[in-house]
XYZ file of C-alpha atoms in Angstrom:
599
model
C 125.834 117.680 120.072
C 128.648 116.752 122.024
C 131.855 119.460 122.473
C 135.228 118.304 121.843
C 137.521 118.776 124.731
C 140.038 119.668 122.468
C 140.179 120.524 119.368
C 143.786 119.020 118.307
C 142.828 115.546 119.195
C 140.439 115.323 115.760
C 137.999 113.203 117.465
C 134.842 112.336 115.580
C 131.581 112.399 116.639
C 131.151 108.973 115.947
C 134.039 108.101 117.546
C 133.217 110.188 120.882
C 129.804 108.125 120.493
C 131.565 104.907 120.645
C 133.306 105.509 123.647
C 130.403 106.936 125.439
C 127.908 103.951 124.186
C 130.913 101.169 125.917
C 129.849 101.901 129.430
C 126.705 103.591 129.162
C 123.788 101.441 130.193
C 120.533 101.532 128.980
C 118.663 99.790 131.133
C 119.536 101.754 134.555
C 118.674 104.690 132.112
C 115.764 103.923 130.548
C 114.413 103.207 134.346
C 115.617 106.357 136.062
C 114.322 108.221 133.103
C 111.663 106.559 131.934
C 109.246 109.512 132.137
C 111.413 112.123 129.600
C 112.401 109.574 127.108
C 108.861 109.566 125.053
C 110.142 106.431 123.514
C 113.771 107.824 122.626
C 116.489 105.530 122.307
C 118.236 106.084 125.657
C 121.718 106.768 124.410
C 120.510 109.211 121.772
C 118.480 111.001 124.627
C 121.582 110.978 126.569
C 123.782 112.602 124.129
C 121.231 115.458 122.987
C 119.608 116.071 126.077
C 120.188 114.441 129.418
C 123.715 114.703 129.592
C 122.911 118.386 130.082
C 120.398 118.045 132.613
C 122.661 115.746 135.225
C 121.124 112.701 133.738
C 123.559 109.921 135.055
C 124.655 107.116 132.093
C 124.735 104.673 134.484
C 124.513 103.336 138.877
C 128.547 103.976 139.109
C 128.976 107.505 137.684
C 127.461 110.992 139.006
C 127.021 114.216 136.204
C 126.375 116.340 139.229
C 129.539 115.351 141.325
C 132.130 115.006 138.840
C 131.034 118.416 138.023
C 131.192 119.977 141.373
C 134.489 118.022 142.164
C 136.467 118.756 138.718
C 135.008 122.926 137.479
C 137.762 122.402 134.824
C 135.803 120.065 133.317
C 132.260 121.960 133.855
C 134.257 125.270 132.559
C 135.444 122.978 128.390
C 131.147 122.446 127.793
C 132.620 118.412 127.107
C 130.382 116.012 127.717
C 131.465 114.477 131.400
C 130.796 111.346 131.345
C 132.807 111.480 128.009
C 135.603 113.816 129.403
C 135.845 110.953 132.403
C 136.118 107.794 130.099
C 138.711 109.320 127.924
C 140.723 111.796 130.213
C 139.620 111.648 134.028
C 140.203 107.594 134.320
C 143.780 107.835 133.205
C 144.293 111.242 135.205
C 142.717 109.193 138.457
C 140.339 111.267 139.063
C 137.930 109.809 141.627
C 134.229 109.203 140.788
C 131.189 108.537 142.971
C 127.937 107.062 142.272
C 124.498 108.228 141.270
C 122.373 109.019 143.748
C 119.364 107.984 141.688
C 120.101 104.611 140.919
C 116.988 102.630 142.205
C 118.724 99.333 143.017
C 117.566 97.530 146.693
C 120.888 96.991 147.679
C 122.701 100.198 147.447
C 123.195 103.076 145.295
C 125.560 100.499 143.682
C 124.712 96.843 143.922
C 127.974 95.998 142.751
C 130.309 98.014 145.199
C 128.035 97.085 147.677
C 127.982 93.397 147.297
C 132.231 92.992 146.216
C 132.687 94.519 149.690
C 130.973 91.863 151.514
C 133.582 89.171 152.642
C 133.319 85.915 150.987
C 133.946 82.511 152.952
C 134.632 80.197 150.837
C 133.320 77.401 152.109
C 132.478 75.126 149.061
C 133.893 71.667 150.881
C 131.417 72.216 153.462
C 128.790 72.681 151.022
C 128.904 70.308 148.801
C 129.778 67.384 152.149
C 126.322 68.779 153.158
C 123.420 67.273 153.741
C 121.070 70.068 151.238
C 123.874 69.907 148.970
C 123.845 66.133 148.288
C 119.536 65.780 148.347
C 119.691 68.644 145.463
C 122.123 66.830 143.315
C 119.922 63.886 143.949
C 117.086 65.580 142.933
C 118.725 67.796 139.953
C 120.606 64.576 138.167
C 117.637 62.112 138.440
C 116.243 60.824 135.667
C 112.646 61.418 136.766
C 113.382 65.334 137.851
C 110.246 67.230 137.949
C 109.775 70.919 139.078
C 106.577 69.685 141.240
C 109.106 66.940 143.058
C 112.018 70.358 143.336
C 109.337 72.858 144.710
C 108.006 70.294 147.518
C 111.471 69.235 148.811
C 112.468 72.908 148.447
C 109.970 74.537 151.069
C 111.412 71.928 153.324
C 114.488 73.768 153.838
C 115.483 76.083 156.180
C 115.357 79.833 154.847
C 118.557 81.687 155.860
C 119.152 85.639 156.309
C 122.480 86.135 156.344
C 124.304 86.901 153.157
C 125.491 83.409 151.023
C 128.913 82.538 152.077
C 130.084 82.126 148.390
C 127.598 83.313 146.542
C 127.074 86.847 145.253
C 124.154 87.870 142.620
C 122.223 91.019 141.284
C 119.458 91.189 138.920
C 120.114 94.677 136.658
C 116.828 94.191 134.669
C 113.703 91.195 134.328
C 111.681 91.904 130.880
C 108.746 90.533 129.272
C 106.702 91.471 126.340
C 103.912 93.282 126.846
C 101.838 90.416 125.684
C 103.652 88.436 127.841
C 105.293 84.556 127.437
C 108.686 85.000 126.823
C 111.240 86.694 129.308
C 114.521 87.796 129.865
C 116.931 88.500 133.208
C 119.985 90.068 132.758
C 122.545 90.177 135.712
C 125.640 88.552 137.300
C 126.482 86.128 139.313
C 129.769 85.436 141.323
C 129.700 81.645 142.509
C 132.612 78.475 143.238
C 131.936 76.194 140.652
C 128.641 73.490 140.747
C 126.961 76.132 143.339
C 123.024 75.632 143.507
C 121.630 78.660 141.704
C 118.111 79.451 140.182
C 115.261 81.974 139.767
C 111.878 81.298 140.934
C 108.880 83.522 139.804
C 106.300 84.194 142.089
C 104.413 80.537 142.081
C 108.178 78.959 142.871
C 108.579 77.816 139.735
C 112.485 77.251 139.323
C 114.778 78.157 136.288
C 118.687 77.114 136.851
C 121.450 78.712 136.083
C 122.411 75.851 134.101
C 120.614 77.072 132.141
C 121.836 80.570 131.533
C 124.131 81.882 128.922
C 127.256 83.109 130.570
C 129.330 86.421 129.339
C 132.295 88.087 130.490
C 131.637 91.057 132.801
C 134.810 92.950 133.044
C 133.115 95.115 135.617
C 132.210 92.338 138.221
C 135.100 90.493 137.564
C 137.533 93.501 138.786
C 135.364 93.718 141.761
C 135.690 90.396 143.129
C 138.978 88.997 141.951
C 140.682 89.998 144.986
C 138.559 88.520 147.229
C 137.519 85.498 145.243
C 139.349 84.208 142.859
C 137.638 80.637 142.220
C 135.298 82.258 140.651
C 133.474 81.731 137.049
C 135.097 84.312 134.904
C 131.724 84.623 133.050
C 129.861 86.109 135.943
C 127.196 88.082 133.574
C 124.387 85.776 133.382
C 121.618 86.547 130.580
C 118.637 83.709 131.328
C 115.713 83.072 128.958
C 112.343 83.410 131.447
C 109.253 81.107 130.161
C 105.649 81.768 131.171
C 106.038 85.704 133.339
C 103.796 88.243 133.521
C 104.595 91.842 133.827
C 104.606 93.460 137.731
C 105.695 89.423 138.542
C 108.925 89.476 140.992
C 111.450 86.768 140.020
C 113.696 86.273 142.502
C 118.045 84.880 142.290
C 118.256 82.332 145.210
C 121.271 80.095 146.053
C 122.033 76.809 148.459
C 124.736 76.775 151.133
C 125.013 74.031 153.816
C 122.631 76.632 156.147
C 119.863 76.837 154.018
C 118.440 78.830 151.046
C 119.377 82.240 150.438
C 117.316 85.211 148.451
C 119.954 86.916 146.694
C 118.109 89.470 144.629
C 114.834 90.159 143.202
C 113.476 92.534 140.051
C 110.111 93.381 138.884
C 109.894 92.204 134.854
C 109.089 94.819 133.038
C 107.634 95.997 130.234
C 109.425 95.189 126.965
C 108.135 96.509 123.424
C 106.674 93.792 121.396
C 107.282 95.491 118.175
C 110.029 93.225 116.814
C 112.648 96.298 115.847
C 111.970 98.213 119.210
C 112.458 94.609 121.257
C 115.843 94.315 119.561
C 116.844 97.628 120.002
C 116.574 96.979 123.754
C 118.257 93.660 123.503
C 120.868 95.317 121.862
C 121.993 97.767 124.667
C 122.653 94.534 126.632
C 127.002 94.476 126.439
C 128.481 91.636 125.018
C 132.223 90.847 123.271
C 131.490 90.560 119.321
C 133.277 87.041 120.168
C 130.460 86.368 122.081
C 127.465 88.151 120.100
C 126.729 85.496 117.603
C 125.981 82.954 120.340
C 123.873 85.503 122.446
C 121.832 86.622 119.338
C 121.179 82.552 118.063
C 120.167 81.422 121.506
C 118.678 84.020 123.284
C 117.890 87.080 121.296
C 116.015 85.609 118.332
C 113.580 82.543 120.552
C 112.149 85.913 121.874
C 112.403 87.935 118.830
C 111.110 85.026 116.396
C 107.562 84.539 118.674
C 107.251 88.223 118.023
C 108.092 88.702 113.934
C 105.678 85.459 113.531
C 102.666 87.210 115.929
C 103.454 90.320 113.751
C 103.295 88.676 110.159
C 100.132 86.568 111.309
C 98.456 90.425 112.139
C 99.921 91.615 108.787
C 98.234 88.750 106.970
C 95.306 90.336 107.936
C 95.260 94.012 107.268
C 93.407 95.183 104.043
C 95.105 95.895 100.907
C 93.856 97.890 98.093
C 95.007 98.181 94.413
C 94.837 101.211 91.994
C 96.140 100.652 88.222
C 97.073 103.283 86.313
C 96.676 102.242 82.221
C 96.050 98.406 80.993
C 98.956 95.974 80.918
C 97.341 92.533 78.403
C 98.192 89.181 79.717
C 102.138 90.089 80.838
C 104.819 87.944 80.572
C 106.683 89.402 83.323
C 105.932 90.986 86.616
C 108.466 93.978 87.889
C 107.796 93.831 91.326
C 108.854 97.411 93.486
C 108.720 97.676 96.837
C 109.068 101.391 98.292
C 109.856 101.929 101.686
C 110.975 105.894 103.009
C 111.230 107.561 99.489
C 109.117 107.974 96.064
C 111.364 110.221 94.295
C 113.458 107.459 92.458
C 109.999 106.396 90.610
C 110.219 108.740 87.778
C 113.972 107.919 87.265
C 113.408 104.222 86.668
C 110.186 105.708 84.288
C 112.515 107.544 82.239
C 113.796 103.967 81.378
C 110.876 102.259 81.195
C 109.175 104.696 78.465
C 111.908 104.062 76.432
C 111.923 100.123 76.371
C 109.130 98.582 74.114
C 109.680 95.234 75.758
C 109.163 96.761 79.162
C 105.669 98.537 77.914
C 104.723 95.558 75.950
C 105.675 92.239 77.791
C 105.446 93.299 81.627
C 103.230 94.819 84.180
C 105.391 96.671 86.645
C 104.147 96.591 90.622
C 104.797 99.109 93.080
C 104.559 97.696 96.215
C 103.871 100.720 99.354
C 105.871 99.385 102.153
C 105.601 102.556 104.417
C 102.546 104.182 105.243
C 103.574 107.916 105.673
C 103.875 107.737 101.661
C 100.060 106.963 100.746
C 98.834 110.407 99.930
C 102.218 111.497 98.658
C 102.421 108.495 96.061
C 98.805 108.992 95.239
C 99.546 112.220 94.127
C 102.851 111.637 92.341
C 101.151 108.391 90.772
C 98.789 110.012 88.607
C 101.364 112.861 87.479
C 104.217 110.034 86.531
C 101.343 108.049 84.479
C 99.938 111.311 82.626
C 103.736 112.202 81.865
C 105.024 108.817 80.792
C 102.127 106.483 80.159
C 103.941 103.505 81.388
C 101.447 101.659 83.007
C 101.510 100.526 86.142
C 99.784 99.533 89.634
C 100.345 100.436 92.946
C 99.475 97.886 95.669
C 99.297 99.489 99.622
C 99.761 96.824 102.315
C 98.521 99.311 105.108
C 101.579 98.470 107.218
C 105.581 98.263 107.067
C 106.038 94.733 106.152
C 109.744 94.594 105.324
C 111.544 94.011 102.524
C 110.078 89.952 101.994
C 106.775 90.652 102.999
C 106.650 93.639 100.546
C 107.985 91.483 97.723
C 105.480 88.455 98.367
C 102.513 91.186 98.291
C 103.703 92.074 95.078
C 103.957 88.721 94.108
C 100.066 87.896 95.026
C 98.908 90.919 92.684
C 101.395 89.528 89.927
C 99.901 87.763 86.762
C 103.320 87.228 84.804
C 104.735 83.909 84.141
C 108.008 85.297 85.248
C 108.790 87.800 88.632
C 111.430 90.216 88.332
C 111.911 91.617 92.570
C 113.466 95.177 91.326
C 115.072 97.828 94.013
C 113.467 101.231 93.404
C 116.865 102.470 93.470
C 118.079 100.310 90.564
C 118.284 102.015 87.286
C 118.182 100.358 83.525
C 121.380 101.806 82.213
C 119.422 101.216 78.245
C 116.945 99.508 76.661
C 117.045 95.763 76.124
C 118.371 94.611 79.288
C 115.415 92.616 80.565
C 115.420 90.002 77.379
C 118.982 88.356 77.803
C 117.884 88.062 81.407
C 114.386 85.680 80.213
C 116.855 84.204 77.465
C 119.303 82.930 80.048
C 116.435 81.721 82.609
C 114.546 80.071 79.723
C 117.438 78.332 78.284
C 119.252 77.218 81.189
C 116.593 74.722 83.098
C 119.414 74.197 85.779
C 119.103 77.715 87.279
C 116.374 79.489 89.156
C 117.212 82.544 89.404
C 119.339 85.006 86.895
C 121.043 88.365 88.292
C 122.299 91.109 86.614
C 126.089 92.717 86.842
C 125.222 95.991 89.168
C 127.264 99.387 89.022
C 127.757 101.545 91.500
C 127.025 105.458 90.565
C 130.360 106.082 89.475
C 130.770 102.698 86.864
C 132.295 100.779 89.377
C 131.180 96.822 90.894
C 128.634 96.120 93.134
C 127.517 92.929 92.694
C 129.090 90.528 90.374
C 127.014 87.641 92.241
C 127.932 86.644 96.047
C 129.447 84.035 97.888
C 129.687 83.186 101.494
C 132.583 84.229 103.789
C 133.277 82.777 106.958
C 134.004 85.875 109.802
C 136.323 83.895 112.312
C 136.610 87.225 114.678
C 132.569 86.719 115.265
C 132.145 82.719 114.102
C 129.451 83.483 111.701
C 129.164 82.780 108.149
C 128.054 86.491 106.240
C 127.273 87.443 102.450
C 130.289 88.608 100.249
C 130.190 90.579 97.209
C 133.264 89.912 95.694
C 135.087 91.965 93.089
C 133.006 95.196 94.889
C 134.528 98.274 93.666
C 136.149 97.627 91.130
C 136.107 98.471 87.282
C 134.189 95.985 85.244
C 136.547 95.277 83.182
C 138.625 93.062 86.192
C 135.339 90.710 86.870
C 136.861 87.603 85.834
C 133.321 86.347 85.185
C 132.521 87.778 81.411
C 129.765 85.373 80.715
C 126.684 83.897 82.782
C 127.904 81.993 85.283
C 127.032 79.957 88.381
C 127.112 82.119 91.952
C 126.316 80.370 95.240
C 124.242 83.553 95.708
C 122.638 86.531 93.815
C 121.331 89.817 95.288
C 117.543 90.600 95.495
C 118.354 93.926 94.671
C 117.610 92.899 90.797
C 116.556 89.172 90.201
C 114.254 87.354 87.744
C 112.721 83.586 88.553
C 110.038 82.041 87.337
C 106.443 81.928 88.693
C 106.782 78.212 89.045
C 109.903 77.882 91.473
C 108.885 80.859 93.706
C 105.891 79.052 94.580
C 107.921 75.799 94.968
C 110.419 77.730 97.568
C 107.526 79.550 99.070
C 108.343 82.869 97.930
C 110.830 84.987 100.432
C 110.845 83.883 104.314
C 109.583 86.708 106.503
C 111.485 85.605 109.132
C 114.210 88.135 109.648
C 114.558 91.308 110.527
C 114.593 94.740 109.093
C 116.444 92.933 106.087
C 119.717 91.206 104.350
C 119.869 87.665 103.875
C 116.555 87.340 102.559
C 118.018 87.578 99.149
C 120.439 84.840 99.433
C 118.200 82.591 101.633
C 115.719 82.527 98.598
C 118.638 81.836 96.799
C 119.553 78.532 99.196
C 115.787 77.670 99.154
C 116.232 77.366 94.949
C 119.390 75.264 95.841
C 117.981 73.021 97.928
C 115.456 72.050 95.061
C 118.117 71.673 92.740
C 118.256 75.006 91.200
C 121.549 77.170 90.913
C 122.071 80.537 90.794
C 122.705 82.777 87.425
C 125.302 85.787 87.440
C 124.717 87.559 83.734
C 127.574 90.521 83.768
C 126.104 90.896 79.823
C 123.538 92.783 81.320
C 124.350 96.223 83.905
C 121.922 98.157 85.820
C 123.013 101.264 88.426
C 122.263 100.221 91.938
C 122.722 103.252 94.486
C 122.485 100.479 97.201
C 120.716 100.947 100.580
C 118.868 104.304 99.872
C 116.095 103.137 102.130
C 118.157 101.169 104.815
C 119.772 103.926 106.638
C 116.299 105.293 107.802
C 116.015 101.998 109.801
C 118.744 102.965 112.798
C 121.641 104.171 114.034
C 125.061 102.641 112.263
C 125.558 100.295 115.755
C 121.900 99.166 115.460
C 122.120 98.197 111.575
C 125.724 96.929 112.448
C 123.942 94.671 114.856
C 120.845 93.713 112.668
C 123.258 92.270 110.269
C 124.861 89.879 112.806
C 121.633 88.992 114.037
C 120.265 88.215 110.673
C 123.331 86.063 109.866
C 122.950 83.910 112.746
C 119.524 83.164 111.530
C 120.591 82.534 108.337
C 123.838 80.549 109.424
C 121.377 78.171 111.993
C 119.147 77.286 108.617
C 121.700 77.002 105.872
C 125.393 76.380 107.988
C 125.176 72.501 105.957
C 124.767 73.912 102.411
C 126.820 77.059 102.707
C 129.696 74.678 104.164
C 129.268 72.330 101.756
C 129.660 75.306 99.162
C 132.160 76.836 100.716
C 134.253 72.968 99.907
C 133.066 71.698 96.857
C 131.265 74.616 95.195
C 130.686 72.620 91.979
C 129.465 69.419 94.400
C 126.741 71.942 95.776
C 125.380 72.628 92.116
């Protein structure tokens, strides 16, 4: 896909992909390009296709002209964009900007508006007249928009450029059933400047009210000619009540008047939950910063979305086909499949062989993806007339991630007890499933009991987990501790407590899943699920179980690499955690303290 410029500097392709996907922006080419993307991710469309066809990465940089200005480069086949961010900036060559960029100020707002002279003037401002009947009006008590939009009109509308105020809005987005928005953009301004967005009835948002980022980019461009500054000039501001098509306009105050800064069109932005966040996701942030972004602006939007989406879910049809009788089970295995069948007949080859299993549970295979239908139709009957294991095989209709699969299962269970199962988990013997009821039954404390889980070659997976606090990012994650190593070095030899267990394998009874509610389909994609069922069991006074007795072969996330690129997962996770770490941050701090207070 993309040519290395030479071959002795051993760069991967991964690498060369991470340098590319640092200043490559999305959103100037998902509009220039909108018509040839078909849905694409832009950055993968870049790499594979456009890249090749002069499609520019971003408003600064020009295929075509680095091309025509450098044939050195044009005559290696590297990418040029790529040969530029690596090579050409430290060689000096020069660069000029696309000539498609769309934006109403130039072909590049920010050149454009950084070569405007600033006046600072902020003592004028804030000694005027407009200046001191806005803060009047902004720190009252008995602020309304309706008093704000009537005193507004009253001022004077000014056409030259804001003395000390610069703004650009890159991108306005709303879903495409509308409610919740998003503007992304920058904006240079002294400090306590009058700032806000109107939509097209007037209706004001502040700045205050926007989350602030470090823009490298802008703040290079105006740090010579003004230095007072914010530092966080990139501006990402939560939008209530838009439509698509509506024009939301930046304006600012000076001691002349109001003055329009900017002004985007919102629109469209995929509803679907994953495809929303993959756009949100090609918005540049520090990791420092991505935890705060994700809790307080990312998942409001996203969280409407997931619960619109599991409300339509609730209501698709599901259908059941059972293949041989299971009498009055004890326990329900419960299977959820999502992107591949063929590890069915592996965990069958254990199953036939374990009386317990064919006697004492029903086993639930739960369709979470709906290209597999016909396919697991097919292989159902031949894995029932080879084995004669019996089983069912529930289809949701839809992809209704990893909790929603499990809590389908769970409605079509009869067992006393649930056992959520992995389809790429894999009974190393018979007789692992009793010790598991034994410990549950015996120990009233605990809610849940988890096996000891291998990796393919004998080594740790899980050996229970614990929380870990990631001070680079400020966000509590999920640890798997002792991961990797040989079994014999788990210190833990005998069932013991764990703040956490994973869902890949887990047994609870009937009784305290309905008391927790079953798994919260509340995040996305997946991870954390496990251990927030596992905090939800806490919270009602009922531990966690680690049995290392027992072993079962996990292959681990057979399934989750179809969901996205590496960044995108990468990215998932964090989001994920911040959900997690806004509902549980009390009890996994108190854990992380006094583990045995917690219990």
């Amino acid at each position: 896909m993309l040519k290395i410029f030479e071959k002795s500097n051993k760069l991967t392709e991964e690498k060369i992909r991470s340098i590319i996907a640092k200043d490559f922006d999305a959103g100037f080419y998902r509009q220039e390009y909108e018509l040839v993307l078909n849905g694409q991710d832009p950055l993968e469309h870049f790499l594979k296709v456009g890249s090749n066809e002069g499609f520019d990465p971003c408003g600064w940089f020009s295929i075509d002209d680095y091309l025509l200005d450098f044939p050195d480069v044009s005559e290696t086949g590297v990418n040029p964009f790529f040969h530029y961010l690596y090579y050409g900036r430290k060689e000096g060559r020069d660069i000029k900007p696309s000539k498609r960029n769309k934006a109403t100020l130039s072909d590049n707002p920010l050149v454009d508006l950084a070569s405007h002279t600033i006046d600072d003037d902020a003592d004028t401002f804030y000694h005027s007249l407009y200046y001191k009947e806005a803060r009047n009006l902004l720190d009252n008590e008995s602020f309304t928009v309706e008093r704000w939009k009537k005193w507004i009109k009253k001022v004077k509308q000014e056409s030259a450029p804001h003395p000390n105020v610069k703004a650009y809005i890159e991108s306005a987005v709303v879903s495409e059933r509308g409610s919740s928005g998003l503007l992304v953009g920058w904006v240079v301004s002294s400090p306590d400047s009058i700032v806000w967005i109107e939509d097209e009835e007037g209706t004001p948002t502040f700045l205050t009210q926007a989350h602030r980022i470090f823009r490298e980019d802008v703040y290079k461009a105006f740090l010579t000619s003004f230095d007072k500054a914010e530092i966080n000039s990139g501006c990402l501001v939560p939008v209530k009540n838009i439509s698509p098509k509506e024009t939301l306009t930046i304006y600012a105050l000076s001691s002349k008047g109001v003055h329009r800064l900017s002004s985007a069109e919102a629109g469209y932005l995929d509803s679907q939950p994953a495809e929303m966040a993959k756009w949100l996701f090609t918005i540049e942030s520090k990791p420092s910063d991505q935890v705060d972004i994700f809790r307080h602006i990312f998942w409001p939007m996203l969280s409407e979305q997931i619960a619109r989406n599991n409300r339509v879910i609730a209501r698709m049809p599901v259908s059941v086909e059972q293949y041989g009788e299971v009498q009055d089970p004890l326990i329900s295995i419960i299977i959820p499949l999502y992107g591949r069948i063929d590890f069915i007949e592996g965990q069958m080859v254990s199953f036939v062989s374990d009386e317990f299993i064919k006697s004492q549970t029903e086993i639930i295979y739960v369709v979470d993806d709906p290209t597999l239908v016909e396919k697991l139709r097919t292989l159902a009957k031949e894995i029932y007339d080879l084995y004669k294991v019996s089983f069912k095989v529930v289809f949701g209709g839809v992809n209704r991630g990893f909790s929603g699969a499990n809590n389908l299962g769970a409605e079509h269970a009869s067992g006393a007890y649930l056992l959520f199962m992995n389809s790429d988990v894999f009974p190393k013997s018979a007789g692992w499933l009793e010790p598991m009821l034994e410990a549950l039954k015996t120990n009233p404390e605990l809610g849940v009991i988890a096996p000891r889980l291998l990796f393919a070659d004998g080594s740790i997976q899980h050996a229970g987990m614990v929380f870990q606090y990631r001070s680079d990012i400020g966000i509590w994650i999920n640890h798997h501790p002792h991961m990797g190593l040989d079994p014999i070095l788990d210190p833990h030899q005998a069932l013991t407590k764990m703040p956490a267990v994973t869902g890949a394998c887990m047994l609870i009874s009937r009784e305290d899943f309905d008391a927790v509610e079953g798994w919260d389909t509340g995040y996305l994609i997946g991870d954390f699920e496990d251990s927030d069922l596992c905090l939800k069991l806490l919270e009602k006074g009922k531990g966690c179980g680690y049995l290392p007795s027992v072993e079962l072969t996990h292959l681990e996330r057979q399934s989750f690499g179809l969901t996205g690129t590496p960044d995108f997962r990468t990215k998932v996770v964090i989001l994920n955690a911040s959900r997690h770490m806004t509902r549980w941050s009390d009890l996994i701090e108190k854990l992380a303290a006094k583990p045995e207070a917690a219990y």
